[in-house]
Amino acid sequence: MSQARIDSARRNQSSAATVDSLTVFARGTFKIVYKGTFTEGSRRGQPCVVKHFRDRAVYESAFFDVEMVVIRKAMDILERFNGEGLINKMVYLNEPQIWEYQTTAGSRFGGQKAMVEPFIENFEKFNSNSGWQNRDGTAWSQVMQALSHFSYYMTGGSLVLCDLQGGIYSDGVVLTDPVIMSRYADYGPADLGLDGILSFFASHQCGQYCSRGWMRPRDARQIVNMTQGTTMVDSLRTKAAWEETKEGETAEADSAGSAPPDLLRADNLEAVRYANIGRVREQVPDQRAVALASHLCDDLINPFINVTNLPVTTSATTAPAASAAAAAVAWCSDDDSVAYPTSATAVAFGAISNSRMF
């Protein structure tokens, strides 16, 4: 497998937007979506979407944390898939940011947080997290099934990137809201675990973009009820992170009246690009902290992140990701023996922010 990595993120390139909060643009299993317009930056005047978590997750910051972990792992897979050169176009992923509504007169959501990302045209779904797969025969549908298979091969059979959906553009496909299914259901309420992985491969048929050398489970079978929509687990296995969520539902507009648009602004651009280890430490059992730290340590540091307080176990700037993961785990465990490096020695320990957001 090639070690090449290609930047595959489609970013906001903005820090503010207005939102039509009276009109629900779309509803999914997990989120309610509103449409807005970027008002700053290079995307000024372009449409965006603003995503709220539904039902019991509305005000729970742990869901934002987990969502960003999923995005970063999905981005890692896409960078490697694009680096393989299997197709002559790109597969991009919208990289959302967590912004906060401004408290203004007439604001419905003042003070609340939401996920913001660029709008996607020509939206369609390619597969789900329960085994459903788009079989329209187009090349892009086949590429998406191959991408899911590649993710299983790339991770040694530990996970599958799926629930792939987005829009087709002239230079490639832009995806959003992917799901990761892992053997131990580490990636949130849409992670159906090993049952989901086996169900995906029960219906997966390798096409021209799959390689014969890519592994697949021998005991694949349909365990999860197959649907085109996103399936969520009824009870999460990691109770500490998600069970103690606040009650409440997103209020929907009950009249067709007019109101000024809600103002949405980025909340700490340096920190929101990645899940916050400090928050994870407070809410997740030790074994989950180990897994999350490992997932967050497989990328080089983003230039926007302040790295002066990242944990480190060695001063070598070329330390492997395994050392970075070990350092992060030690930090999550409140190990006082862990040294804190200067920014020069922290470069190898990317994807962990020192900000205590939320």
Short mmCIF file of N, CA and C in Angstrom, two decimals, residues 29-200:
data_model
loop_
_atom_site.label_atom_id
_atom_site.label_comp_id
_atom_site.label_asym_id
_atom_site.label_seq_id
_atom_site.Cartn_x
_atom_site.Cartn_y
_atom_site.Cartn_z
N THR A 29 -31.32 11.07 10.48
CA THR A 29 -31.49 10.26 11.67
C THR A 29 -30.90 10.93 12.89
N PHE A 30 -29.80 11.62 12.70
CA PHE A 30 -29.00 12.14 13.80
C PHE A 30 -29.02 13.66 13.90
N LYS A 31 -29.32 14.34 12.79
CA LYS A 31 -29.18 15.80 12.78
C LYS A 31 -30.35 16.48 12.09
N ILE A 32 -30.54 17.73 12.45
CA ILE A 32 -31.44 18.63 11.74
C ILE A 32 -30.57 19.69 11.07
N VAL A 33 -30.87 20.01 9.82
CA VAL A 33 -30.00 20.87 9.03
C VAL A 33 -30.72 22.15 8.62
N TYR A 34 -30.04 23.28 8.81
CA TYR A 34 -30.51 24.57 8.34
C TYR A 34 -29.53 25.09 7.29
N LYS A 35 -30.02 25.96 6.44
CA LYS A 35 -29.16 26.51 5.39
C LYS A 35 -28.81 27.96 5.71
N GLY A 36 -27.61 28.34 5.37
CA GLY A 36 -27.16 29.69 5.63
C GLY A 36 -26.26 30.20 4.53
N THR A 37 -25.62 31.34 4.81
CA THR A 37 -24.73 31.97 3.84
C THR A 37 -23.48 32.47 4.57
N PHE A 38 -22.32 32.13 4.05
CA PHE A 38 -21.09 32.65 4.63
C PHE A 38 -21.03 34.16 4.41
N THR A 39 -20.58 34.89 5.43
CA THR A 39 -20.52 36.34 5.33
C THR A 39 -19.11 36.90 5.42
N GLU A 40 -18.13 36.04 5.59
CA GLU A 40 -16.73 36.47 5.67
C GLU A 40 -15.83 35.48 4.93
N GLY A 41 -14.60 35.90 4.69
CA GLY A 41 -13.62 35.00 4.09
C GLY A 41 -13.80 34.78 2.61
N SER A 42 -13.03 33.83 2.07
CA SER A 42 -13.05 33.59 0.63
C SER A 42 -14.35 32.95 0.15
N ARG A 43 -15.14 32.39 1.07
CA ARG A 43 -16.43 31.82 0.69
C ARG A 43 -17.59 32.80 0.93
N ARG A 44 -17.29 34.04 1.16
CA ARG A 44 -18.34 35.03 1.41
C ARG A 44 -19.38 35.00 0.28
N GLY A 45 -20.66 34.93 0.66
CA GLY A 45 -21.75 34.88 -0.31
C GLY A 45 -22.12 33.48 -0.76
N GLN A 46 -21.30 32.49 -0.41
CA GLN A 46 -21.59 31.11 -0.79
C GLN A 46 -22.46 30.44 0.26
N PRO A 47 -23.27 29.46 -0.14
CA PRO A 47 -24.16 28.79 0.81
C PRO A 47 -23.41 27.84 1.74
N CYS A 48 -23.94 27.69 2.94
CA CYS A 48 -23.40 26.72 3.90
C CYS A 48 -24.56 25.97 4.52
N VAL A 49 -24.26 24.93 5.25
CA VAL A 49 -25.29 24.22 6.02
C VAL A 49 -24.87 24.23 7.49
N VAL A 50 -25.88 24.29 8.36
CA VAL A 50 -25.66 24.34 9.80
C VAL A 50 -26.39 23.15 10.41
N LYS A 51 -25.65 22.29 11.08
CA LYS A 51 -26.20 21.03 11.55
C LYS A 51 -26.33 21.01 13.07
N HIS A 52 -27.55 20.69 13.54
CA HIS A 52 -27.83 20.56 14.96
C HIS A 52 -28.03 19.08 15.26
N PHE A 53 -27.53 18.62 16.38
CA PHE A 53 -27.84 17.26 16.81
C PHE A 53 -29.28 17.18 17.27
N ARG A 54 -29.92 16.07 16.95
CA ARG A 54 -31.33 15.91 17.28
C ARG A 54 -31.52 15.36 18.69
N ASP A 55 -32.70 15.58 19.22
CA ASP A 55 -33.20 14.96 20.43
C ASP A 55 -32.23 15.07 21.61
N ARG A 56 -31.85 13.93 22.21
CA ARG A 56 -31.11 13.94 23.46
C ARG A 56 -29.69 14.44 23.31
N ALA A 57 -29.22 14.60 22.08
CA ALA A 57 -27.83 15.04 21.90
C ALA A 57 -27.70 16.53 21.70
N VAL A 58 -28.81 17.26 21.72
CA VAL A 58 -28.79 18.66 21.32
C VAL A 58 -27.75 19.48 22.07
N TYR A 59 -27.68 19.34 23.37
CA TYR A 59 -26.81 20.20 24.15
C TYR A 59 -25.58 19.47 24.69
N GLU A 60 -25.31 18.26 24.21
CA GLU A 60 -24.25 17.46 24.79
C GLU A 60 -22.96 17.61 24.01
N SER A 61 -21.98 18.26 24.61
CA SER A 61 -20.74 18.54 23.91
C SER A 61 -19.96 17.29 23.57
N ALA A 62 -20.18 16.19 24.27
CA ALA A 62 -19.47 14.95 23.96
C ALA A 62 -19.76 14.51 22.55
N PHE A 63 -20.96 14.79 22.04
CA PHE A 63 -21.29 14.40 20.68
C PHE A 63 -20.46 15.18 19.67
N PHE A 64 -20.18 16.44 19.96
CA PHE A 64 -19.30 17.20 19.09
C PHE A 64 -17.91 16.57 19.08
N ASP A 65 -17.42 16.20 20.27
CA ASP A 65 -16.10 15.59 20.37
C ASP A 65 -15.99 14.35 19.51
N VAL A 66 -16.97 13.46 19.66
CA VAL A 66 -16.94 12.21 18.93
C VAL A 66 -17.08 12.45 17.42
N GLU A 67 -17.93 13.38 17.06
CA GLU A 67 -18.12 13.70 15.64
C GLU A 67 -16.80 14.14 15.00
N MET A 68 -16.02 14.93 15.71
CA MET A 68 -14.76 15.39 15.16
C MET A 68 -13.73 14.27 15.09
N VAL A 69 -13.80 13.33 16.03
CA VAL A 69 -12.93 12.15 15.95
C VAL A 69 -13.25 11.35 14.68
N VAL A 70 -14.53 11.17 14.40
CA VAL A 70 -14.95 10.46 13.18
C VAL A 70 -14.44 11.18 11.93
N ILE A 71 -14.59 12.50 11.91
CA ILE A 71 -14.16 13.28 10.75
C ILE A 71 -12.66 13.12 10.52
N ARG A 72 -11.87 13.22 11.59
CA ARG A 72 -10.42 13.13 11.42
C ARG A 72 -9.99 11.75 10.95
N LYS A 73 -10.62 10.70 11.47
CA LYS A 73 -10.26 9.36 11.02
C LYS A 73 -10.70 9.14 9.58
N ALA A 74 -11.88 9.63 9.24
CA ALA A 74 -12.35 9.53 7.85
C ALA A 74 -11.42 10.28 6.92
N MET A 75 -10.94 11.45 7.36
CA MET A 75 -10.02 12.24 6.54
C MET A 75 -8.71 11.48 6.32
N ASP A 76 -8.24 10.82 7.34
CA ASP A 76 -7.03 10.03 7.22
C ASP A 76 -7.19 8.95 6.17
N ILE A 77 -8.33 8.26 6.18
CA ILE A 77 -8.59 7.21 5.20
C ILE A 77 -8.66 7.79 3.80
N LEU A 78 -9.34 8.93 3.64
CA LEU A 78 -9.46 9.54 2.32
C LEU A 78 -8.10 9.99 1.79
N GLU A 79 -7.28 10.56 2.65
CA GLU A 79 -5.96 11.01 2.21
C GLU A 79 -5.14 9.83 1.68
N ARG A 80 -5.27 8.70 2.32
CA ARG A 80 -4.54 7.52 1.88
C ARG A 80 -5.17 6.92 0.62
N PHE A 81 -6.51 6.92 0.55
CA PHE A 81 -7.19 6.41 -0.64
C PHE A 81 -6.83 7.24 -1.86
N ASN A 82 -6.89 8.56 -1.72
CA ASN A 82 -6.52 9.44 -2.84
C ASN A 82 -5.05 9.27 -3.20
N GLY A 83 -4.22 9.01 -2.21
CA GLY A 83 -2.80 8.81 -2.47
C GLY A 83 -2.48 7.54 -3.22
N GLU A 84 -3.41 6.59 -3.21
CA GLU A 84 -3.20 5.33 -3.93
C GLU A 84 -3.29 5.51 -5.45
N GLY A 85 -3.95 6.58 -5.91
CA GLY A 85 -4.06 6.82 -7.35
C GLY A 85 -4.94 5.81 -8.06
N LEU A 86 -5.94 5.27 -7.38
CA LEU A 86 -6.83 4.28 -7.99
C LEU A 86 -7.76 4.90 -9.02
N ILE A 87 -8.04 6.18 -8.87
CA ILE A 87 -8.87 6.90 -9.83
C ILE A 87 -8.16 8.21 -10.18
N ASN A 88 -8.59 8.85 -11.27
CA ASN A 88 -7.92 10.07 -11.71
C ASN A 88 -8.64 11.34 -11.23
N LYS A 89 -9.55 11.19 -10.27
CA LYS A 89 -10.20 12.33 -9.66
C LYS A 89 -10.11 12.17 -8.14
N MET A 90 -10.61 13.17 -7.43
CA MET A 90 -10.46 13.20 -5.97
C MET A 90 -11.76 12.86 -5.25
N VAL A 91 -11.59 12.33 -4.05
CA VAL A 91 -12.71 12.18 -3.12
C VAL A 91 -12.42 13.12 -1.95
N TYR A 92 -13.24 14.14 -1.78
CA TYR A 92 -13.06 15.12 -0.72
C TYR A 92 -14.05 14.87 0.41
N LEU A 93 -13.78 15.44 1.56
CA LEU A 93 -14.69 15.39 2.69
C LEU A 93 -14.87 16.79 3.24
N ASN A 94 -16.12 17.22 3.38
CA ASN A 94 -16.37 18.48 4.05
C ASN A 94 -15.82 18.41 5.47
N GLU A 95 -15.03 19.40 5.85
CA GLU A 95 -14.47 19.44 7.19
C GLU A 95 -15.26 20.46 8.01
N PRO A 96 -16.19 20.00 8.84
CA PRO A 96 -17.03 20.94 9.60
C PRO A 96 -16.25 21.60 10.72
N GLN A 97 -16.76 22.72 11.17
CA GLN A 97 -16.24 23.39 12.35
C GLN A 97 -17.39 23.63 13.32
N ILE A 98 -17.07 23.70 14.59
CA ILE A 98 -18.07 23.94 15.62
C ILE A 98 -18.14 25.44 15.87
N TRP A 99 -19.24 26.05 15.49
CA TRP A 99 -19.43 27.48 15.66
C TRP A 99 -20.51 27.72 16.72
N GLU A 100 -20.59 28.95 17.17
CA GLU A 100 -21.56 29.31 18.20
C GLU A 100 -22.48 30.42 17.70
N TYR A 101 -23.78 30.26 17.95
CA TYR A 101 -24.74 31.29 17.58
C TYR A 101 -24.54 32.52 18.46
N GLN A 102 -24.59 33.67 17.83
CA GLN A 102 -24.49 34.92 18.58
C GLN A 102 -25.84 35.24 19.23
N THR A 103 -25.79 35.81 20.41
CA THR A 103 -27.02 36.17 21.11
C THR A 103 -27.45 37.56 20.67
N THR A 104 -28.45 37.59 19.80
CA THR A 104 -28.96 38.85 19.27
C THR A 104 -30.48 38.85 19.38
N ALA A 105 -31.08 40.01 19.21
CA ALA A 105 -32.54 40.13 19.28
C ALA A 105 -33.18 39.24 18.23
N GLY A 106 -34.13 38.42 18.64
CA GLY A 106 -34.84 37.56 17.72
C GLY A 106 -34.15 36.25 17.43
N SER A 107 -32.99 36.01 18.01
CA SER A 107 -32.26 34.78 17.75
C SER A 107 -32.93 33.58 18.40
N ARG A 108 -33.12 32.51 17.66
CA ARG A 108 -33.71 31.30 18.20
C ARG A 108 -32.70 30.46 18.95
N PHE A 109 -31.44 30.50 18.51
CA PHE A 109 -30.44 29.58 19.02
C PHE A 109 -29.27 30.28 19.69
N GLY A 110 -29.46 31.50 20.15
CA GLY A 110 -28.37 32.26 20.73
C GLY A 110 -27.62 31.50 21.81
N GLY A 111 -26.29 31.43 21.67
CA GLY A 111 -25.45 30.74 22.64
C GLY A 111 -25.26 29.26 22.39
N GLN A 112 -26.06 28.67 21.50
CA GLN A 112 -25.92 27.25 21.21
C GLN A 112 -24.80 27.03 20.19
N LYS A 113 -24.29 25.81 20.16
CA LYS A 113 -23.26 25.42 19.20
C LYS A 113 -23.87 24.56 18.10
N ALA A 114 -23.26 24.63 16.94
CA ALA A 114 -23.70 23.83 15.79
C ALA A 114 -22.50 23.57 14.89
N MET A 115 -22.64 22.62 14.00
CA MET A 115 -21.57 22.29 13.06
C MET A 115 -21.86 22.96 11.72
N VAL A 116 -20.86 23.63 11.19
CA VAL A 116 -21.01 24.41 9.96
C VAL A 116 -20.05 23.88 8.90
N GLU A 117 -20.53 23.77 7.68
CA GLU A 117 -19.69 23.31 6.57
C GLU A 117 -20.26 23.83 5.25
N PRO A 118 -19.48 23.81 4.17
CA PRO A 118 -19.98 24.28 2.88
C PRO A 118 -21.14 23.43 2.36
N PHE A 119 -22.03 24.07 1.63
CA PHE A 119 -23.17 23.38 1.03
C PHE A 119 -22.69 22.46 -0.10
N ILE A 120 -23.35 21.32 -0.26
CA ILE A 120 -23.02 20.36 -1.31
C ILE A 120 -24.15 20.31 -2.34
N GLU A 121 -23.80 20.50 -3.58
CA GLU A 121 -24.77 20.40 -4.68
C GLU A 121 -24.90 18.93 -5.11
N ASN A 122 -25.98 18.64 -5.84
CA ASN A 122 -26.17 17.33 -6.48
C ASN A 122 -26.07 16.18 -5.48
N PHE A 123 -26.75 16.34 -4.36
CA PHE A 123 -26.58 15.40 -3.25
C PHE A 123 -27.18 14.03 -3.57
N GLU A 124 -26.45 12.98 -3.22
CA GLU A 124 -26.96 11.62 -3.35
C GLU A 124 -26.27 10.72 -2.34
N LYS A 125 -26.87 9.56 -2.10
CA LYS A 125 -26.31 8.62 -1.13
C LYS A 125 -25.75 7.40 -1.86
N PHE A 126 -24.58 6.93 -1.39
CA PHE A 126 -23.90 5.82 -2.06
C PHE A 126 -23.98 4.52 -1.28
N ASN A 127 -23.92 4.59 0.04
CA ASN A 127 -24.18 3.40 0.85
C ASN A 127 -24.60 3.83 2.25
N SER A 128 -25.00 2.89 3.08
CA SER A 128 -25.42 3.20 4.44
C SER A 128 -24.54 2.43 5.43
N ASN A 129 -24.88 2.49 6.70
CA ASN A 129 -24.11 1.76 7.70
C ASN A 129 -24.75 0.43 8.08
N SER A 130 -25.74 0.01 7.31
CA SER A 130 -26.41 -1.27 7.60
C SER A 130 -26.30 -2.26 6.45
N GLY A 131 -25.52 -1.92 5.44
CA GLY A 131 -25.32 -2.85 4.32
C GLY A 131 -25.95 -2.42 3.01
N TRP A 132 -26.85 -1.41 3.05
CA TRP A 132 -27.45 -0.93 1.80
C TRP A 132 -26.38 -0.27 0.94
N GLN A 133 -26.42 -0.56 -0.38
CA GLN A 133 -25.46 0.03 -1.30
C GLN A 133 -26.16 0.43 -2.59
N ASN A 134 -25.81 1.61 -3.06
CA ASN A 134 -26.37 2.12 -4.32
C ASN A 134 -25.81 1.29 -5.47
N ARG A 135 -26.70 0.66 -6.20
CA ARG A 135 -26.27 -0.22 -7.30
C ARG A 135 -26.75 0.32 -8.65
N ASP A 136 -26.62 1.65 -8.83
CA ASP A 136 -27.07 2.22 -10.10
C ASP A 136 -26.09 1.98 -11.23
N GLY A 137 -24.93 1.38 -10.91
CA GLY A 137 -23.98 1.00 -11.95
C GLY A 137 -23.03 2.09 -12.39
N THR A 138 -23.18 3.30 -11.83
CA THR A 138 -22.28 4.38 -12.24
C THR A 138 -20.89 4.16 -11.64
N ALA A 139 -19.93 4.80 -12.28
CA ALA A 139 -18.54 4.65 -11.81
C ALA A 139 -18.38 5.16 -10.39
N TRP A 140 -19.00 6.29 -10.06
CA TRP A 140 -18.83 6.85 -8.73
C TRP A 140 -19.44 5.96 -7.66
N SER A 141 -20.56 5.32 -7.95
CA SER A 141 -21.14 4.39 -6.99
C SER A 141 -20.18 3.24 -6.72
N GLN A 142 -19.54 2.75 -7.75
CA GLN A 142 -18.57 1.67 -7.58
C GLN A 142 -17.33 2.14 -6.81
N VAL A 143 -16.91 3.37 -7.08
CA VAL A 143 -15.76 3.92 -6.34
C VAL A 143 -16.07 4.01 -4.86
N MET A 144 -17.28 4.44 -4.52
CA MET A 144 -17.64 4.59 -3.11
C MET A 144 -17.65 3.25 -2.39
N GLN A 145 -18.14 2.20 -3.06
CA GLN A 145 -18.11 0.88 -2.42
C GLN A 145 -16.67 0.41 -2.25
N ALA A 146 -15.84 0.74 -3.22
CA ALA A 146 -14.41 0.38 -3.12
C ALA A 146 -13.74 1.16 -1.98
N LEU A 147 -14.13 2.41 -1.78
CA LEU A 147 -13.57 3.21 -0.69
C LEU A 147 -13.89 2.56 0.66
N SER A 148 -15.11 2.11 0.84
CA SER A 148 -15.48 1.44 2.08
C SER A 148 -14.65 0.17 2.28
N HIS A 149 -14.50 -0.61 1.21
CA HIS A 149 -13.69 -1.83 1.28
C HIS A 149 -12.23 -1.48 1.59
N PHE A 150 -11.71 -0.45 0.96
CA PHE A 150 -10.33 -0.01 1.19
C PHE A 150 -10.10 0.35 2.66
N SER A 151 -11.09 0.98 3.28
CA SER A 151 -10.92 1.38 4.68
C SER A 151 -10.73 0.16 5.58
N TYR A 152 -11.42 -0.91 5.27
CA TYR A 152 -11.28 -2.15 6.05
C TYR A 152 -9.88 -2.73 5.85
N TYR A 153 -9.45 -2.76 4.60
CA TYR A 153 -8.10 -3.27 4.29
C TYR A 153 -7.02 -2.40 4.91
N MET A 154 -7.15 -1.07 4.79
CA MET A 154 -6.13 -0.15 5.26
C MET A 154 -5.93 -0.24 6.77
N THR A 155 -7.01 -0.54 7.50
CA THR A 155 -6.93 -0.58 8.96
C THR A 155 -6.78 -2.00 9.50
N GLY A 156 -6.43 -2.92 8.64
CA GLY A 156 -6.22 -4.29 9.08
C GLY A 156 -7.48 -4.97 9.59
N GLY A 157 -8.63 -4.58 9.04
CA GLY A 157 -9.89 -5.19 9.42
C GLY A 157 -10.50 -4.65 10.69
N SER A 158 -10.04 -3.47 11.14
CA SER A 158 -10.56 -2.94 12.40
C SER A 158 -11.76 -2.03 12.22
N LEU A 159 -11.97 -1.47 11.03
CA LEU A 159 -13.11 -0.58 10.84
C LEU A 159 -13.52 -0.48 9.39
N VAL A 160 -14.70 0.10 9.17
CA VAL A 160 -15.22 0.36 7.83
C VAL A 160 -15.77 1.78 7.79
N LEU A 161 -15.33 2.55 6.80
CA LEU A 161 -15.87 3.88 6.53
C LEU A 161 -17.08 3.72 5.62
N CYS A 162 -18.22 4.19 6.05
CA CYS A 162 -19.44 3.94 5.27
C CYS A 162 -20.44 5.07 5.47
N ASP A 163 -21.69 4.81 5.14
CA ASP A 163 -22.74 5.83 5.12
C ASP A 163 -22.27 7.00 4.26
N LEU A 164 -21.71 6.66 3.11
CA LEU A 164 -21.09 7.65 2.24
C LEU A 164 -22.16 8.37 1.43
N GLN A 165 -22.12 9.70 1.49
CA GLN A 165 -23.11 10.54 0.82
C GLN A 165 -22.48 11.88 0.49
N GLY A 166 -22.93 12.48 -0.61
CA GLY A 166 -22.38 13.77 -1.00
C GLY A 166 -22.77 14.13 -2.41
N GLY A 167 -21.95 14.95 -3.05
CA GLY A 167 -22.25 15.43 -4.39
C GLY A 167 -21.12 15.22 -5.36
N ILE A 168 -21.47 15.02 -6.62
CA ILE A 168 -20.49 14.80 -7.68
C ILE A 168 -20.19 16.13 -8.38
N TYR A 169 -18.90 16.46 -8.45
CA TYR A 169 -18.45 17.68 -9.11
C TYR A 169 -17.52 17.30 -10.26
N SER A 170 -17.08 18.30 -11.02
CA SER A 170 -16.25 18.03 -12.19
C SER A 170 -14.90 17.42 -11.83
N ASP A 171 -14.37 17.76 -10.64
CA ASP A 171 -13.06 17.25 -10.26
C ASP A 171 -13.11 16.12 -9.25
N GLY A 172 -14.32 15.68 -8.87
CA GLY A 172 -14.42 14.58 -7.94
C GLY A 172 -15.72 14.59 -7.16
N VAL A 173 -15.72 13.93 -6.03
CA VAL A 173 -16.89 13.83 -5.16
C VAL A 173 -16.58 14.51 -3.83
N VAL A 174 -17.57 15.20 -3.27
CA VAL A 174 -17.45 15.78 -1.94
C VAL A 174 -18.40 15.04 -1.01
N LEU A 175 -17.87 14.45 0.06
CA LEU A 175 -18.67 13.69 1.00
C LEU A 175 -18.94 14.49 2.27
N THR A 176 -19.94 14.05 3.02
CA THR A 176 -20.24 14.66 4.31
C THR A 176 -20.86 13.62 5.22
N ASP A 177 -20.77 13.84 6.53
CA ASP A 177 -21.41 12.99 7.54
C ASP A 177 -21.14 11.50 7.37
N PRO A 178 -19.90 11.09 7.21
CA PRO A 178 -19.63 9.65 7.11
C PRO A 178 -19.79 8.97 8.47
N VAL A 179 -19.88 7.68 8.44
CA VAL A 179 -19.93 6.86 9.65
C VAL A 179 -18.72 5.93 9.65
N ILE A 180 -18.16 5.71 10.81
CA ILE A 180 -17.12 4.70 10.96
C ILE A 180 -17.67 3.59 11.86
N MET A 181 -17.60 2.36 11.36
CA MET A 181 -17.98 1.21 12.16
C MET A 181 -16.71 0.47 12.55
N SER A 182 -16.55 0.23 13.84
CA SER A 182 -15.34 -0.41 14.34
C SER A 182 -15.71 -1.66 15.13
N ARG A 183 -14.74 -2.52 15.34
CA ARG A 183 -15.00 -3.80 16.00
C ARG A 183 -15.58 -3.62 17.41
N TYR A 184 -15.18 -2.55 18.09
CA TYR A 184 -15.63 -2.35 19.46
C TYR A 184 -16.55 -1.14 19.60
N ALA A 185 -17.14 -0.71 18.49
CA ALA A 185 -18.12 0.38 18.51
C ALA A 185 -17.58 1.61 19.22
N ASP A 186 -16.42 2.10 18.77
CA ASP A 186 -15.75 3.22 19.41
C ASP A 186 -16.16 4.59 18.85
N TYR A 187 -16.95 4.62 17.79
CA TYR A 187 -17.14 5.87 17.06
C TYR A 187 -18.58 6.39 17.11
N GLY A 188 -19.18 6.37 18.26
CA GLY A 188 -20.46 7.05 18.42
C GLY A 188 -21.68 6.21 18.12
N PRO A 189 -22.86 6.83 18.17
CA PRO A 189 -24.13 6.09 18.11
C PRO A 189 -24.46 5.48 16.75
N ALA A 190 -23.76 5.86 15.68
CA ALA A 190 -24.00 5.24 14.38
C ALA A 190 -23.00 4.12 14.09
N ASP A 191 -22.08 3.87 15.03
CA ASP A 191 -21.12 2.79 14.90
C ASP A 191 -21.80 1.50 15.35
N LEU A 192 -22.15 0.64 14.41
CA LEU A 192 -22.86 -0.60 14.71
C LEU A 192 -21.92 -1.75 15.05
N GLY A 193 -20.64 -1.44 15.19
CA GLY A 193 -19.69 -2.44 15.64
C GLY A 193 -19.46 -3.55 14.64
N LEU A 194 -19.05 -4.70 15.14
CA LEU A 194 -18.73 -5.83 14.28
C LEU A 194 -19.96 -6.29 13.49
N ASP A 195 -21.14 -6.20 14.10
CA ASP A 195 -22.36 -6.57 13.37
C ASP A 195 -22.53 -5.73 12.12
N GLY A 196 -22.22 -4.44 12.23
CA GLY A 196 -22.32 -3.55 11.08
C GLY A 196 -21.29 -3.88 10.01
N ILE A 197 -20.06 -4.18 10.45
CA ILE A 197 -19.00 -4.54 9.50
C ILE A 197 -19.37 -5.79 8.71
N LEU A 198 -19.83 -6.82 9.42
CA LEU A 198 -20.21 -8.07 8.76
C LEU A 198 -21.39 -7.85 7.82
N SER A 199 -22.33 -7.00 8.22
CA SER A 199 -23.50 -6.72 7.38
C SER A 199 -23.09 -5.98 6.11
N PHE A 200 -22.12 -5.05 6.23
CA PHE A 200 -21.65 -4.35 5.03
C PHE A 200 -21.09 -5.34 4.02
#
